[in-house]
Amino acid sequence: MDHVDDFNQDGNVDTKRSDIYAWPGKNNPYFEEFNGFPIQQGDYPLAEFIDVDQDGNYNPDHGDYPTVHNLSADRMPNRMILLCIIIVENMFFNQNML
């Protein structure tokens, strides 16, 4: 995963990828900048993420990154692709059933 490698090199993220910085993790300070609207702030879980600094908040500048059902980073893209395929198939199937 590029973001993880970038952070691990020197503790800084040099390339701010929108798929990482736009993630709706709890208290993401970059959410509005990358999505164009604010995230609802609060003490409750939103989208899952790996909390590298274990502070309970999603901040990609601190090495945090998205996850799906706490899968490891090397399996996450495959899981996300599978979920997208399932969603598209369900949309197509339901549209044809109307």
mmCIF file with all atom_site columns, C-alpha atoms in Angstrom:
data_model
loop_
_atom_site.group_PDB
_atom_site.id
_atom_site.type_symbol
_atom_site.label_atom_id
_atom_site.label_alt_id
_atom_site.label_comp_id
_atom_site.label_asym_id
_atom_site.label_entity_id
_atom_site.label_seq_id
_atom_site.pdbx_PDB_ins_code
_atom_site.Cartn_x
_atom_site.Cartn_y
_atom_site.Cartn_z
_atom_site.occupancy
_atom_site.B_iso_or_equiv
_atom_site.pdbx_formal_charge
_atom_site.auth_seq_id
_atom_site.auth_comp_id
_atom_site.auth_asym_id
_atom_site.auth_atom_id
_atom_site.pdbx_PDB_model_num
ATOM 1  C CA . MET A 1 1  ? 0.000   0.000  0.000   1.00 0.00 ? 1  MET A CA 1
ATOM 2  C CA . ASP A 1 2  ? 1.615   3.265  -1.109  1.00 0.00 ? 2  ASP A CA 1
ATOM 3  C CA . HIS A 1 3  ? 0.353   5.360  1.820   1.00 0.00 ? 3  HIS A CA 1
ATOM 4  C CA . VAL A 1 4  ? 1.789   2.973  4.403   1.00 0.00 ? 4  VAL A CA 1
ATOM 5  C CA . ASP A 1 5  ? 5.150   2.786  2.626   1.00 0.00 ? 5  ASP A CA 1
ATOM 6  C CA . ASP A 1 6  ? 5.222   6.580  2.271   1.00 0.00 ? 6  ASP A CA 1
ATOM 7  C CA . PHE A 1 7  ? 4.591   7.061  6.010   1.00 0.00 ? 7  PHE A CA 1
ATOM 8  C CA . ASN A 1 8  ? 7.024   4.330  7.056   1.00 0.00 ? 8  ASN A CA 1
ATOM 9  C CA . GLN A 1 9  ? 9.912   5.886  5.108   1.00 0.00 ? 9  GLN A CA 1
ATOM 10 C CA . ASP A 1 10 ? 10.292  8.944  7.320   1.00 0.00 ? 10 ASP A CA 1
ATOM 11 C CA . GLY A 1 11 ? 7.148   9.336  9.437   1.00 0.00 ? 11 GLY A CA 1
ATOM 12 C CA . ASN A 1 12 ? 5.665   11.839 6.978   1.00 0.00 ? 12 ASN A CA 1
ATOM 13 C CA . VAL A 1 13 ? 3.152   11.439 4.170   1.00 0.00 ? 13 VAL A CA 1
ATOM 14 C CA . ASP A 1 14 ? 4.474   13.129 1.049   1.00 0.00 ? 14 ASP A CA 1
ATOM 15 C CA . THR A 1 15 ? 1.659   12.114 -1.333  1.00 0.00 ? 15 THR A CA 1
ATOM 16 C CA . LYS A 1 16 ? -1.830  12.903 -0.040  1.00 0.00 ? 16 LYS A CA 1
ATOM 17 C CA . ARG A 1 17 ? -4.019  10.369 -1.888  1.00 0.00 ? 17 ARG A CA 1
ATOM 18 C CA . SER A 1 18 ? -7.711  11.265 -1.995  1.00 0.00 ? 18 SER A CA 1
ATOM 19 C CA . ASP A 1 19 ? -8.785  7.655  -1.378  1.00 0.00 ? 19 ASP A CA 1
ATOM 20 C CA . ILE A 1 20 ? -6.936  7.800  1.953   1.00 0.00 ? 20 ILE A CA 1
ATOM 21 C CA . TYR A 1 21 ? -7.552  11.430 2.964   1.00 0.00 ? 21 TYR A CA 1
ATOM 22 C CA . ALA A 1 22 ? -11.269 11.456 2.031   1.00 0.00 ? 22 ALA A CA 1
ATOM 23 C CA . TRP A 1 23 ? -12.035 8.362  4.153   1.00 0.00 ? 23 TRP A CA 1
ATOM 24 C CA . PRO A 1 24 ? -14.889 8.995  6.645   1.00 0.00 ? 24 PRO A CA 1
ATOM 25 C CA . GLY A 1 25 ? -12.932 7.831  9.677   1.00 0.00 ? 25 GLY A CA 1
ATOM 26 C CA . LYS A 1 26 ? -13.717 9.280  13.100  1.00 0.00 ? 26 LYS A CA 1
ATOM 27 C CA . ASN A 1 27 ? -12.662 12.954 13.348  1.00 0.00 ? 27 ASN A CA 1
ATOM 28 C CA . ASN A 1 28 ? -10.766 12.944 10.019  1.00 0.00 ? 28 ASN A CA 1
ATOM 29 C CA . PRO A 1 29 ? -9.350  16.499 9.836   1.00 0.00 ? 29 PRO A CA 1
ATOM 30 C CA . TYR A 1 30 ? -9.097  16.269 6.018   1.00 0.00 ? 30 TYR A CA 1
ATOM 31 C CA . PHE A 1 31 ? -12.577 14.950 5.242   1.00 0.00 ? 31 PHE A CA 1
ATOM 32 C CA . GLU A 1 32 ? -14.138 18.289 4.214   1.00 0.00 ? 32 GLU A CA 1
ATOM 33 C CA . GLU A 1 33 ? -11.080 19.353 2.205   1.00 0.00 ? 33 GLU A CA 1
ATOM 34 C CA . PHE A 1 34 ? -11.163 16.185 0.092   1.00 0.00 ? 34 PHE A CA 1
ATOM 35 C CA . ASN A 1 35 ? -14.958 15.644 -0.085  1.00 0.00 ? 35 ASN A CA 1
ATOM 36 C CA . GLY A 1 36 ? -16.300 19.191 -0.263  1.00 0.00 ? 36 GLY A CA 1
ATOM 37 C CA . PHE A 1 37 ? -18.629 18.856 2.744   1.00 0.00 ? 37 PHE A CA 1
ATOM 38 C CA . PRO A 1 38 ? -18.045 18.431 6.488   1.00 0.00 ? 38 PRO A CA 1
ATOM 39 C CA . ILE A 1 39 ? -18.109 15.139 8.343   1.00 0.00 ? 39 ILE A CA 1
ATOM 40 C CA . GLN A 1 40 ? -20.368 14.785 11.359  1.00 0.00 ? 40 GLN A CA 1
ATOM 41 C CA . GLN A 1 41 ? -18.021 14.944 14.341  1.00 0.00 ? 41 GLN A CA 1
ATOM 42 C CA . GLY A 1 42 ? -18.708 12.917 17.440  1.00 0.00 ? 42 GLY A CA 1
ATOM 43 C CA . ASP A 1 43 ? -17.596 10.192 19.769  1.00 0.00 ? 43 ASP A CA 1
ATOM 44 C CA . TYR A 1 44 ? -18.916 7.287  17.717  1.00 0.00 ? 44 TYR A CA 1
ATOM 45 C CA . PRO A 1 45 ? -17.457 4.992  15.063  1.00 0.00 ? 45 PRO A CA 1
ATOM 46 C CA . LEU A 1 46 ? -17.707 5.775  11.373  1.00 0.00 ? 46 LEU A CA 1
ATOM 47 C CA . ALA A 1 47 ? -15.771 3.912  8.674   1.00 0.00 ? 47 ALA A CA 1
ATOM 48 C CA . GLU A 1 48 ? -13.205 1.452  9.990   1.00 0.00 ? 48 GLU A CA 1
ATOM 49 C CA . PHE A 1 49 ? -9.509  2.256  9.871   1.00 0.00 ? 49 PHE A CA 1
ATOM 50 C CA . ILE A 1 50 ? -6.145  1.095  11.130  1.00 0.00 ? 50 ILE A CA 1
ATOM 51 C CA . ASP A 1 51 ? -5.241  3.476  13.959  1.00 0.00 ? 51 ASP A CA 1
ATOM 52 C CA . VAL A 1 52 ? -1.442  3.491  13.756  1.00 0.00 ? 52 VAL A CA 1
ATOM 53 C CA . ASP A 1 53 ? -0.909  5.958  16.611  1.00 0.00 ? 53 ASP A CA 1
ATOM 54 C CA . GLN A 1 54 ? -3.815  4.440  18.612  1.00 0.00 ? 54 GLN A CA 1
ATOM 55 C CA . ASP A 1 55 ? -5.360  7.778  19.550  1.00 0.00 ? 55 ASP A CA 1
ATOM 56 C CA . GLY A 1 56 ? -8.886  6.750  18.477  1.00 0.00 ? 56 GLY A CA 1
ATOM 57 C CA . ASN A 1 57 ? -9.046  9.313  15.654  1.00 0.00 ? 57 ASN A CA 1
ATOM 58 C CA . TYR A 1 58 ? -8.463  8.911  11.927  1.00 0.00 ? 58 TYR A CA 1
ATOM 59 C CA . ASN A 1 59 ? -5.576  11.078 10.764  1.00 0.00 ? 59 ASN A CA 1
ATOM 60 C CA . PRO A 1 60 ? -3.736  9.928  7.637   1.00 0.00 ? 60 PRO A CA 1
ATOM 61 C CA . ASP A 1 61 ? -0.835  12.270 8.469   1.00 0.00 ? 61 ASP A CA 1
ATOM 62 C CA . HIS A 1 62 ? -0.222  10.044 11.506  1.00 0.00 ? 62 HIS A CA 1
ATOM 63 C CA . GLY A 1 63 ? -0.061  6.911  9.344   1.00 0.00 ? 63 GLY A CA 1
ATOM 64 C CA . ASP A 1 64 ? -3.705  5.853  9.756   1.00 0.00 ? 64 ASP A CA 1
ATOM 65 C CA . TYR A 1 65 ? -5.345  4.201  6.746   1.00 0.00 ? 65 TYR A CA 1
ATOM 66 C CA . PRO A 1 66 ? -8.733  2.708  5.784   1.00 0.00 ? 66 PRO A CA 1
ATOM 67 C CA . THR A 1 67 ? -9.677  -0.895 6.320   1.00 0.00 ? 67 THR A CA 1
ATOM 68 C CA . VAL A 1 68 ? -12.701 -3.083 5.695   1.00 0.00 ? 68 VAL A CA 1
ATOM 69 C CA . HIS A 1 69 ? -13.635 -5.409 8.568   1.00 0.00 ? 69 HIS A CA 1
ATOM 70 C CA . ASN A 1 70 ? -10.114 -5.097 9.989   1.00 0.00 ? 70 ASN A CA 1
ATOM 71 C CA . LEU A 1 71 ? -8.483  -6.922 7.080   1.00 0.00 ? 71 LEU A CA 1
ATOM 72 C CA . SER A 1 72 ? -4.766  -6.445 6.629   1.00 0.00 ? 72 SER A CA 1
ATOM 73 C CA . ALA A 1 73 ? -3.636  -3.808 4.141   1.00 0.00 ? 73 ALA A CA 1
ATOM 74 C CA . ASP A 1 74 ? -2.464  -6.385 1.606   1.00 0.00 ? 74 ASP A CA 1
ATOM 75 C CA . ARG A 1 75 ? -5.951  -7.942 1.393   1.00 0.00 ? 75 ARG A CA 1
ATOM 76 C CA . MET A 1 76 ? -8.012  -4.743 1.601   1.00 0.00 ? 76 MET A CA 1
ATOM 77 C CA . PRO A 1 77 ? -8.028  -3.810 -2.109  1.00 0.00 ? 77 PRO A CA 1
ATOM 78 C CA . ASN A 1 78 ? -9.237  -7.295 -3.067  1.00 0.00 ? 78 ASN A CA 1
ATOM 79 C CA . ARG A 1 79 ? -12.036 -7.099 -0.493  1.00 0.00 ? 79 ARG A CA 1
ATOM 80 C CA . MET A 1 80 ? -13.082 -3.643 -1.713  1.00 0.00 ? 80 MET A CA 1
ATOM 81 C CA . ILE A 1 81 ? -13.167 -4.821 -5.331  1.00 0.00 ? 81 ILE A CA 1
ATOM 82 C CA . LEU A 1 82 ? -15.299 -7.795 -4.332  1.00 0.00 ? 82 LEU A CA 1
ATOM 83 C CA . LEU A 1 83 ? -17.722 -5.547 -2.451  1.00 0.00 ? 83 LEU A CA 1
ATOM 84 C CA . CYS A 1 84 ? -18.020 -3.237 -5.481  1.00 0.00 ? 84 CYS A CA 1
ATOM 85 C CA . ILE A 1 85 ? -18.769 -6.191 -7.757  1.00 0.00 ? 85 ILE A CA 1
ATOM 86 C CA . ILE A 1 86 ? -21.445 -7.472 -5.383  1.00 0.00 ? 86 ILE A CA 1
ATOM 87 C CA . ILE A 1 87 ? -23.069 -4.028 -5.155  1.00 0.00 ? 87 ILE A CA 1
ATOM 88 C CA . VAL A 1 88 ? -23.115 -3.564 -8.940  1.00 0.00 ? 88 VAL A CA 1
ATOM 89 C CA . GLU A 1 89 ? -24.486 -7.078 -9.477  1.00 0.00 ? 89 GLU A CA 1
ATOM 90 C CA . ASN A 1 90 ? -27.242 -6.461 -6.936  1.00 0.00 ? 90 ASN A CA 1
ATOM 91 C CA . MET A 1 91 ? -28.141 -3.134 -8.545  1.00 0.00 ? 91 MET A CA 1
ATOM 92 C CA . PHE A 1 92 ? -28.314 -4.772 -11.982 1.00 0.00 ? 92 PHE A CA 1
ATOM 93 C CA . PHE A 1 93 ? -30.308 -7.749 -10.702 1.00 0.00 ? 93 PHE A CA 1
ATOM 94 C CA . ASN A 1 94 ? -32.803 -5.569 -8.814  1.00 0.00 ? 94 ASN A CA 1
ATOM 95 C CA . GLN A 1 95 ? -33.255 -3.241 -11.800 1.00 0.00 ? 95 GLN A CA 1
ATOM 96 C CA . ASN A 1 96 ? -34.069 -6.187 -14.068 1.00 0.00 ? 96 ASN A CA 1
ATOM 97 C CA . MET A 1 97 ? -36.556 -7.557 -11.555 1.00 0.00 ? 97 MET A CA 1
ATOM 98 C CA . LEU A 1 98 ? -38.709 -4.393 -11.570 1.00 0.00 ? 98 LEU A CA 1
#
